[in-house]
Amino acid sequence: MTQTNLSSSVGSWVAQHPQTSRVFESLNIDYCCGGGKPLAQACLDRKLDPHQVLEKIEQVIHQIDDTTQDWLTASLSDLSDHIEQTHHAYLKTELPRLNGLIAKVVNAHGATHEELPQIQQVFTNLHQELEPHMFKEEMVLFPAIRQLEQSQENPSFVFGTVANPIRAMEQEHDNAGDGLAQIRELTQEYAVPKGACNTYRAMLDGLRELELDMHQHIHKENNVLFPRAIELEESRAVAAK
């Protein structure tokens, strides 16, 4: 296992010690789309003391967590299955539910909370982008990664190497991350306004949970699945020369 320190990327910390995601979530440090940034720089960007953050991380690492799955050693097929069955399944259920909740809240409170129509528009864009995104992963990229892993040599894909669709998926991840950040800002960190009804509270809670799940989801792809698939394909290409 690679030694992690302040110069290690945030994504590598979570890849090797998944439980550290709790620390990064609590400090609003991006470990999915921004997972390539060194820990020290990520802390400075948030005006945090890197050594204090490192201390928090080490405390979490030394706590026993039997629910943690080491996706660095799992098969690429198992990780792809997990993403589909866990994160994609969650989105397919949660996105339509949140769409309905947001519509109700906008209808009831949009006149007095001018940020609500903006939240609805950002969420609508996010929803419309995530559905075809998941389709492309499930029908094109993930099957290619499974085929790559199960073959003795690199398969011939119509899109060239797996790195090509991966780049496209990562760009879409960045777009999703931007949308989630906008929603967080528009809701003032999911703050419940005075006099909010239960539907309003449910909407904010659902949006908060959506962001948390998406962070885990994108992290597993950007920082674990995708780099491992590219590394496998490239190592085989070198060996074949």
PDB file of C-alpha atoms in Angstrom:
ATOM      1  CA  MET A   1       0.000   0.000   0.000  1.00  0.00           C
ATOM      2  CA  THR A   2       1.311   3.404  -0.965  1.00  0.00           C
ATOM      3  CA  GLN A   3       2.325   5.651   1.909  1.00  0.00           C
ATOM      4  CA  THR A   4      -0.021   8.625   2.072  1.00  0.00           C
ATOM      5  CA  ASN A   5       0.967  12.071   3.308  1.00  0.00           C
ATOM      6  CA  LEU A   6       0.228  15.759   2.721  1.00  0.00           C
ATOM      7  CA  SER A   7       1.575  15.574  -0.826  1.00  0.00           C
ATOM      8  CA  SER A   8      -0.679  12.614  -1.667  1.00  0.00           C
ATOM      9  CA  SER A   9      -3.846  13.433  -3.580  1.00  0.00           C
ATOM     10  CA  VAL A  10      -7.109  13.638  -1.677  1.00  0.00           C
ATOM     11  CA  GLY A  11      -8.491  10.915  -3.931  1.00  0.00           C
ATOM     12  CA  SER A  12      -5.650   8.533  -3.071  1.00  0.00           C
ATOM     13  CA  TRP A  13      -6.385   8.986   0.638  1.00  0.00           C
ATOM     14  CA  VAL A  14      -9.996   7.930   0.141  1.00  0.00           C
ATOM     15  CA  ALA A  15      -9.035   5.146  -2.269  1.00  0.00           C
ATOM     16  CA  GLN A  16      -6.703   3.582   0.289  1.00  0.00           C
ATOM     17  CA  HIS A  17      -8.700   4.534   3.394  1.00  0.00           C
ATOM     18  CA  PRO A  18     -12.378   4.942   2.391  1.00  0.00           C
ATOM     19  CA  GLN A  19     -13.378   5.937   5.921  1.00  0.00           C
ATOM     20  CA  THR A  20     -11.454   9.218   5.490  1.00  0.00           C
ATOM     21  CA  SER A  21     -14.266  10.425   3.233  1.00  0.00           C
ATOM     22  CA  ARG A  22     -16.125  11.306   6.446  1.00  0.00           C
ATOM     23  CA  VAL A  23     -13.439  13.817   7.364  1.00  0.00           C
ATOM     24  CA  PHE A  24     -13.402  15.363   3.901  1.00  0.00           C
ATOM     25  CA  GLU A  25     -17.194  15.594   3.825  1.00  0.00           C
ATOM     26  CA  SER A  26     -17.252  17.344   7.205  1.00  0.00           C
ATOM     27  CA  LEU A  27     -14.664  19.890   5.997  1.00  0.00           C
ATOM     28  CA  ASN A  28     -16.174  20.357   2.516  1.00  0.00           C
ATOM     29  CA  ILE A  29     -12.984  19.099   0.847  1.00  0.00           C
ATOM     30  CA  ASP A  30     -13.747  17.728  -2.613  1.00  0.00           C
ATOM     31  CA  TYR A  31     -12.391  14.191  -2.957  1.00  0.00           C
ATOM     32  CA  CYS A  32     -14.254  13.172  -6.123  1.00  0.00           C
ATOM     33  CA  CYS A  33     -13.983  15.672  -9.003  1.00  0.00           C
ATOM     34  CA  GLY A  34     -11.146  17.461  -7.182  1.00  0.00           C
ATOM     35  CA  GLY A  35      -9.594  14.220  -5.984  1.00  0.00           C
ATOM     36  CA  GLY A  36      -6.345  14.792  -7.863  1.00  0.00           C
ATOM     37  CA  LYS A  37      -5.376  17.778  -5.739  1.00  0.00           C
ATOM     38  CA  PRO A  38      -2.658  17.224  -3.070  1.00  0.00           C
ATOM     39  CA  LEU A  39      -4.058  17.131   0.468  1.00  0.00           C
ATOM     40  CA  ALA A  40      -1.955  20.108   1.568  1.00  0.00           C
ATOM     41  CA  GLN A  41      -3.246  22.281  -1.278  1.00  0.00           C
ATOM     42  CA  ALA A  42      -6.849  21.161  -0.739  1.00  0.00           C
ATOM     43  CA  CYS A  43      -6.571  22.228   2.912  1.00  0.00           C
ATOM     44  CA  LEU A  44      -5.069  25.597   2.051  1.00  0.00           C
ATOM     45  CA  ASP A  45      -7.816  26.225  -0.497  1.00  0.00           C
ATOM     46  CA  ARG A  46     -10.340  25.767   2.323  1.00  0.00           C
ATOM     47  CA  LYS A  47      -8.203  27.887   4.708  1.00  0.00           C
ATOM     48  CA  LEU A  48      -7.594  24.852   6.916  1.00  0.00           C
ATOM     49  CA  ASP A  49      -4.426  23.830   8.760  1.00  0.00           C
ATOM     50  CA  PRO A  50      -3.119  20.788   6.810  1.00  0.00           C
ATOM     51  CA  HIS A  51      -1.539  19.245   9.900  1.00  0.00           C
ATOM     52  CA  GLN A  52      -4.756  19.495  11.898  1.00  0.00           C
ATOM     53  CA  VAL A  53      -6.633  17.871   9.037  1.00  0.00           C
ATOM     54  CA  LEU A  54      -3.996  15.153   8.806  1.00  0.00           C
ATOM     55  CA  GLU A  55      -4.454  14.472  12.520  1.00  0.00           C
ATOM     56  CA  LYS A  56      -8.220  14.059  12.036  1.00  0.00           C
ATOM     57  CA  ILE A  57      -7.591  11.704   9.132  1.00  0.00           C
ATOM     58  CA  GLU A  58      -5.203   9.545  11.124  1.00  0.00           C
ATOM     59  CA  GLN A  59      -7.704   9.295  13.968  1.00  0.00           C
ATOM     60  CA  VAL A  60     -10.371   8.019  11.584  1.00  0.00           C
ATOM     61  CA  ILE A  61      -7.987   5.545   9.935  1.00  0.00           C
ATOM     62  CA  HIS A  62      -7.134   3.966  13.265  1.00  0.00           C
ATOM     63  CA  GLN A  63     -10.790   3.415  14.091  1.00  0.00           C
ATOM     64  CA  ILE A  64     -12.089  -0.023  13.158  1.00  0.00           C
ATOM     65  CA  ASP A  65     -14.651   0.081  10.359  1.00  0.00           C
ATOM     66  CA  ASP A  66     -15.888  -3.335   9.255  1.00  0.00           C
ATOM     67  CA  THR A  67     -18.177  -1.798   6.623  1.00  0.00           C
ATOM     68  CA  THR A  68     -15.263  -0.471   4.570  1.00  0.00           C
ATOM     69  CA  GLN A  69     -14.687  -2.266   1.255  1.00  0.00           C
ATOM     70  CA  ASP A  70     -11.219  -2.173  -0.271  1.00  0.00           C
ATOM     71  CA  TRP A  71     -12.077  -1.390  -3.881  1.00  0.00           C
ATOM     72  CA  LEU A  72      -8.381  -1.172  -4.771  1.00  0.00           C
ATOM     73  CA  THR A  73      -8.140  -4.959  -4.584  1.00  0.00           C
ATOM     74  CA  ALA A  74     -11.633  -5.931  -5.749  1.00  0.00           C
ATOM     75  CA  SER A  75     -12.079  -6.960  -9.369  1.00  0.00           C
ATOM     76  CA  LEU A  76     -13.010  -4.248 -11.841  1.00  0.00           C
ATOM     77  CA  SER A  77     -16.150  -6.225 -12.675  1.00  0.00           C
ATOM     78  CA  ASP A  78     -17.195  -6.326  -9.014  1.00  0.00           C
ATOM     79  CA  LEU A  79     -16.619  -2.599  -8.643  1.00  0.00           C
ATOM     80  CA  SER A  80     -18.598  -1.871 -11.810  1.00  0.00           C
ATOM     81  CA  ASP A  81     -21.431  -4.066 -10.521  1.00  0.00           C
ATOM     82  CA  HIS A  82     -21.328  -2.300  -7.158  1.00  0.00           C
ATOM     83  CA  ILE A  83     -21.558   1.151  -8.741  1.00  0.00           C
ATOM     84  CA  GLU A  84     -24.536   0.104 -10.855  1.00  0.00           C
ATOM     85  CA  GLN A  85     -26.358  -1.750  -8.086  1.00  0.00           C
ATOM     86  CA  THR A  86     -25.684   0.860  -5.394  1.00  0.00           C
ATOM     87  CA  HIS A  87     -25.155   4.347  -6.795  1.00  0.00           C
ATOM     88  CA  HIS A  88     -26.958   4.083 -10.131  1.00  0.00           C
ATOM     89  CA  ALA A  89     -29.908   2.336  -8.483  1.00  0.00           C
ATOM     90  CA  TYR A  90     -30.023   5.110  -5.873  1.00  0.00           C
ATOM     91  CA  LEU A  91     -30.070   7.837  -8.535  1.00  0.00           C
ATOM     92  CA  LYS A  92     -32.780   6.135 -10.584  1.00  0.00           C
ATOM     93  CA  THR A  93     -35.037   6.189  -7.534  1.00  0.00           C
ATOM     94  CA  GLU A  94     -33.955   9.410  -5.871  1.00  0.00           C
ATOM     95  CA  LEU A  95     -33.773  11.801  -8.816  1.00  0.00           C
ATOM     96  CA  PRO A  96     -37.488  11.468  -9.723  1.00  0.00           C
ATOM     97  CA  ARG A  97     -38.445  11.704  -6.036  1.00  0.00           C
ATOM     98  CA  LEU A  98     -36.427  14.891  -5.567  1.00  0.00           C
ATOM     99  CA  ASN A  99     -37.818  16.317  -8.788  1.00  0.00           C
ATOM    100  CA  GLY A 100     -41.325  16.015  -7.338  1.00  0.00           C
ATOM    101  CA  LEU A 101     -40.334  17.427  -3.957  1.00  0.00           C
ATOM    102  CA  ILE A 102     -38.615  20.444  -5.490  1.00  0.00           C
ATOM    103  CA  ALA A 103     -41.648  21.166  -7.687  1.00  0.00           C
ATOM    104  CA  LYS A 104     -43.930  21.144  -4.635  1.00  0.00           C
ATOM    105  CA  VAL A 105     -41.618  23.433  -2.659  1.00  0.00           C
ATOM    106  CA  VAL A 106     -41.251  25.877  -5.564  1.00  0.00           C
ATOM    107  CA  ASN A 107     -45.020  26.024  -6.001  1.00  0.00           C
ATOM    108  CA  ALA A 108     -45.563  26.665  -2.292  1.00  0.00           C
ATOM    109  CA  HIS A 109     -42.601  28.899  -1.449  1.00  0.00           C
ATOM    110  CA  GLY A 110     -41.091  30.125  -4.717  1.00  0.00           C
ATOM    111  CA  ALA A 111     -42.673  33.547  -4.434  1.00  0.00           C
ATOM    112  CA  THR A 112     -41.007  34.279  -1.086  1.00  0.00           C
ATOM    113  CA  HIS A 113     -37.736  32.368  -1.635  1.00  0.00           C
ATOM    114  CA  GLU A 114     -36.261  33.593  -4.911  1.00  0.00           C
ATOM    115  CA  GLU A 115     -33.469  31.009  -4.802  1.00  0.00           C
ATOM    116  CA  LEU A 116     -35.908  28.101  -5.190  1.00  0.00           C
ATOM    117  CA  PRO A 117     -36.538  28.470  -8.957  1.00  0.00           C
ATOM    118  CA  GLN A 118     -32.762  28.620  -9.415  1.00  0.00           C
ATOM    119  CA  ILE A 119     -32.341  25.431  -7.392  1.00  0.00           C
ATOM    120  CA  GLN A 120     -35.011  23.783  -9.512  1.00  0.00           C
ATOM    121  CA  GLN A 121     -33.266  24.775 -12.746  1.00  0.00           C
ATOM    122  CA  VAL A 122     -29.844  23.550 -11.589  1.00  0.00           C
ATOM    123  CA  PHE A 123     -31.362  20.282 -10.390  1.00  0.00           C
ATOM    124  CA  THR A 124     -33.267  19.819 -13.663  1.00  0.00           C
ATOM    125  CA  ASN A 125     -30.034  20.244 -15.623  1.00  0.00           C
ATOM    126  CA  LEU A 126     -28.267  17.784 -13.318  1.00  0.00           C
ATOM    127  CA  HIS A 127     -31.090  15.259 -13.660  1.00  0.00           C
ATOM    128  CA  GLN A 128     -31.114  15.537 -17.446  1.00  0.00           C
ATOM    129  CA  GLU A 129     -27.339  15.007 -17.619  1.00  0.00           C
ATOM    130  CA  LEU A 130     -27.144  12.097 -15.171  1.00  0.00           C
ATOM    131  CA  GLU A 131     -29.678   9.855 -16.901  1.00  0.00           C
ATOM    132  CA  PRO A 132     -27.798   9.569 -20.237  1.00  0.00           C
ATOM    133  CA  HIS A 133     -24.528   9.514 -18.304  1.00  0.00           C
ATOM    134  CA  MET A 134     -25.569   6.375 -16.420  1.00  0.00           C
ATOM    135  CA  PHE A 135     -26.857   4.829 -19.653  1.00  0.00           C
ATOM    136  CA  LYS A 136     -23.486   5.326 -21.374  1.00  0.00           C
ATOM    137  CA  GLU A 137     -21.648   3.810 -18.432  1.00  0.00           C
ATOM    138  CA  GLU A 138     -23.946   0.809 -18.162  1.00  0.00           C
ATOM    139  CA  MET A 139     -24.192   0.116 -21.898  1.00  0.00           C
ATOM    140  CA  VAL A 140     -20.739   1.116 -23.157  1.00  0.00           C
ATOM    141  CA  LEU A 141     -17.994   1.835 -20.627  1.00  0.00           C
ATOM    142  CA  PHE A 142     -18.627  -0.710 -17.876  1.00  0.00           C
ATOM    143  CA  PRO A 143     -19.105  -3.617 -20.342  1.00  0.00           C
ATOM    144  CA  ALA A 144     -15.833  -2.585 -22.003  1.00  0.00           C
ATOM    145  CA  ILE A 145     -14.037  -2.564 -18.643  1.00  0.00           C
ATOM    146  CA  ARG A 146     -15.433  -6.012 -17.802  1.00  0.00           C
ATOM    147  CA  GLN A 147     -14.368  -7.317 -21.206  1.00  0.00           C
ATOM    148  CA  LEU A 148     -10.917  -5.804 -20.752  1.00  0.00           C
ATOM    149  CA  GLU A 149     -10.460  -7.480 -17.384  1.00  0.00           C
ATOM    150  CA  GLN A 150     -11.735 -10.877 -18.525  1.00  0.00           C
ATOM    151  CA  SER A 151      -9.657 -11.000 -21.733  1.00  0.00           C
ATOM    152  CA  GLN A 152      -6.096 -12.210 -21.976  1.00  0.00           C
ATOM    153  CA  GLU A 153      -5.182  -9.311 -24.261  1.00  0.00           C
ATOM    154  CA  ASN A 154      -6.602  -5.879 -24.997  1.00  0.00           C
ATOM    155  CA  PRO A 155      -9.889  -6.114 -26.918  1.00  0.00           C
ATOM    156  CA  SER A 156     -10.462  -3.967 -29.992  1.00  0.00           C
ATOM    157  CA  PHE A 157     -13.035  -1.281 -29.181  1.00  0.00           C
ATOM    158  CA  VAL A 158     -14.789   0.962 -31.716  1.00  0.00           C
ATOM    159  CA  PHE A 159     -13.851   3.940 -29.511  1.00  0.00           C
ATOM    160  CA  GLY A 160     -10.161   3.012 -29.370  1.00  0.00           C
ATOM    161  CA  THR A 161      -8.934   2.721 -25.809  1.00  0.00           C
ATOM    162  CA  VAL A 162     -11.061   2.813 -22.633  1.00  0.00           C
ATOM    163  CA  ALA A 163      -9.311   6.089 -21.828  1.00  0.00           C
ATOM    164  CA  ASN A 164     -11.445   7.829 -24.483  1.00  0.00           C
ATOM    165  CA  PRO A 165     -14.911   7.240 -22.970  1.00  0.00           C
ATOM    166  CA  ILE A 166     -13.390   7.631 -19.518  1.00  0.00           C
ATOM    167  CA  ARG A 167     -12.294  11.181 -20.369  1.00  0.00           C
ATOM    168  CA  ALA A 168     -15.836  11.965 -21.479  1.00  0.00           C
ATOM    169  CA  MET A 169     -17.305  10.509 -18.268  1.00  0.00           C
ATOM    170  CA  GLU A 170     -14.858  12.490 -16.131  1.00  0.00           C
ATOM    171  CA  GLN A 171     -15.877  15.715 -17.865  1.00  0.00           C
ATOM    172  CA  GLU A 172     -19.504  14.919 -17.125  1.00  0.00           C
ATOM    173  CA  HIS A 173     -18.535  14.202 -13.524  1.00  0.00           C
ATOM    174  CA  ASP A 174     -17.034  17.691 -13.347  1.00  0.00           C
ATOM    175  CA  ASN A 175     -20.306  19.120 -14.633  1.00  0.00           C
ATOM    176  CA  ALA A 176     -22.254  17.183 -12.004  1.00  0.00           C
ATOM    177  CA  GLY A 177     -19.877  18.380  -9.300  1.00  0.00           C
ATOM    178  CA  ASP A 178     -20.400  21.972 -10.387  1.00  0.00           C
ATOM    179  CA  GLY A 179     -24.169  21.521 -10.240  1.00  0.00           C
ATOM    180  CA  LEU A 180     -24.041  20.019  -6.759  1.00  0.00           C
ATOM    181  CA  ALA A 181     -21.820  22.873  -5.573  1.00  0.00           C
ATOM    182  CA  GLN A 182     -24.314  25.403  -6.952  1.00  0.00           C
ATOM    183  CA  ILE A 183     -27.157  23.726  -5.085  1.00  0.00           C
ATOM    184  CA  ARG A 184     -25.151  23.742  -1.866  1.00  0.00           C
ATOM    185  CA  GLU A 185     -24.477  27.457  -2.312  1.00  0.00           C
ATOM    186  CA  LEU A 186     -28.055  28.330  -3.236  1.00  0.00           C
ATOM    187  CA  THR A 187     -29.408  26.481  -0.197  1.00  0.00           C
ATOM    188  CA  GLN A 188     -26.786  28.109   2.058  1.00  0.00           C
ATOM    189  CA  GLU A 189     -25.339  24.733   3.027  1.00  0.00           C
ATOM    190  CA  TYR A 190     -28.818  23.149   3.185  1.00  0.00           C
ATOM    191  CA  ALA A 191     -29.929  25.542   5.924  1.00  0.00           C
ATOM    192  CA  VAL A 192     -33.598  25.156   6.867  1.00  0.00           C
ATOM    193  CA  PRO A 193     -35.304  28.578   6.609  1.00  0.00           C
ATOM    194  CA  LYS A 194     -37.625  29.847   9.309  1.00  0.00           C
ATOM    195  CA  GLY A 195     -41.143  28.527   8.927  1.00  0.00           C
ATOM    196  CA  ALA A 196     -40.159  25.796   6.464  1.00  0.00           C
ATOM    197  CA  CYS A 197     -42.733  23.019   6.065  1.00  0.00           C
ATOM    198  CA  ASN A 198     -41.889  19.310   6.267  1.00  0.00           C
ATOM    199  CA  THR A 199     -41.736  19.048   2.478  1.00  0.00           C
ATOM    200  CA  TYR A 200     -39.166  21.846   2.393  1.00  0.00           C
ATOM    201  CA  ARG A 201     -37.126  20.022   5.046  1.00  0.00           C
ATOM    202  CA  ALA A 202     -37.410  16.741   3.147  1.00  0.00           C
ATOM    203  CA  MET A 203     -36.191  18.457  -0.027  1.00  0.00           C
ATOM    204  CA  LEU A 204     -33.106  19.867   1.699  1.00  0.00           C
ATOM    205  CA  ASP A 205     -32.360  16.558   3.398  1.00  0.00           C
ATOM    206  CA  GLY A 206     -32.690  14.742   0.071  1.00  0.00           C
ATOM    207  CA  LEU A 207     -30.391  17.186  -1.704  1.00  0.00           C
ATOM    208  CA  ARG A 208     -27.803  16.822   1.047  1.00  0.00           C
ATOM    209  CA  GLU A 209     -27.933  13.026   0.774  1.00  0.00           C
ATOM    210  CA  LEU A 210     -27.702  13.280  -3.014  1.00  0.00           C
ATOM    211  CA  GLU A 211     -24.473  15.238  -2.736  1.00  0.00           C
ATOM    212  CA  LEU A 212     -22.982  12.780  -0.255  1.00  0.00           C
ATOM    213  CA  ASP A 213     -23.834   9.785  -2.421  1.00  0.00           C
ATOM    214  CA  MET A 214     -22.583  11.472  -5.581  1.00  0.00           C
ATOM    215  CA  HIS A 215     -19.267  12.240  -3.911  1.00  0.00           C
ATOM    216  CA  GLN A 216     -18.814   8.549  -3.066  1.00  0.00           C
ATOM    217  CA  HIS A 217     -20.035   7.537  -6.510  1.00  0.00           C
ATOM    218  CA  ILE A 218     -17.722   9.823  -8.477  1.00  0.00           C
ATOM    219  CA  HIS A 219     -14.782   9.026  -6.204  1.00  0.00           C
ATOM    220  CA  LYS A 220     -15.091   5.295  -6.868  1.00  0.00           C
ATOM    221  CA  GLU A 221     -15.066   5.925 -10.594  1.00  0.00           C
ATOM    222  CA  ASN A 222     -12.562   8.782 -10.967  1.00  0.00           C
ATOM    223  CA  ASN A 223     -10.044   7.643  -8.355  1.00  0.00           C
ATOM    224  CA  VAL A 224     -10.357   3.851  -8.398  1.00  0.00           C
ATOM    225  CA  LEU A 225     -12.193   2.198 -11.303  1.00  0.00           C
ATOM    226  CA  PHE A 226     -11.040   4.435 -14.143  1.00  0.00           C
ATOM    227  CA  PRO A 227      -7.315   4.629 -13.220  1.00  0.00           C
ATOM    228  CA  ARG A 228      -7.173   0.865 -12.665  1.00  0.00           C
ATOM    229  CA  ALA A 229      -8.807   0.156 -16.035  1.00  0.00           C
ATOM    230  CA  ILE A 230      -6.453   2.526 -17.856  1.00  0.00           C
ATOM    231  CA  GLU A 231      -3.433   1.065 -16.063  1.00  0.00           C
ATOM    232  CA  LEU A 232      -4.453  -2.482 -17.026  1.00  0.00           C
ATOM    233  CA  GLU A 233      -4.949  -1.564 -20.659  1.00  0.00           C
ATOM    234  CA  GLU A 234      -1.692   0.389 -20.875  1.00  0.00           C
ATOM    235  CA  SER A 235       0.372  -2.326 -19.156  1.00  0.00           C
ATOM    236  CA  ARG A 236      -0.934  -4.919 -21.613  1.00  0.00           C
ATOM    237  CA  ALA A 237      -0.166  -2.641 -24.555  1.00  0.00           C
ATOM    238  CA  VAL A 238       3.444  -2.273 -23.358  1.00  0.00           C
ATOM    239  CA  ALA A 239       3.805  -6.018 -22.795  1.00  0.00           C
ATOM    240  CA  ALA A 240       2.506  -6.752 -26.282  1.00  0.00           C
ATOM    241  CA  LYS A 241       5.251  -4.681 -27.944  1.00  0.00           C
TER     242      LYS A 241
END
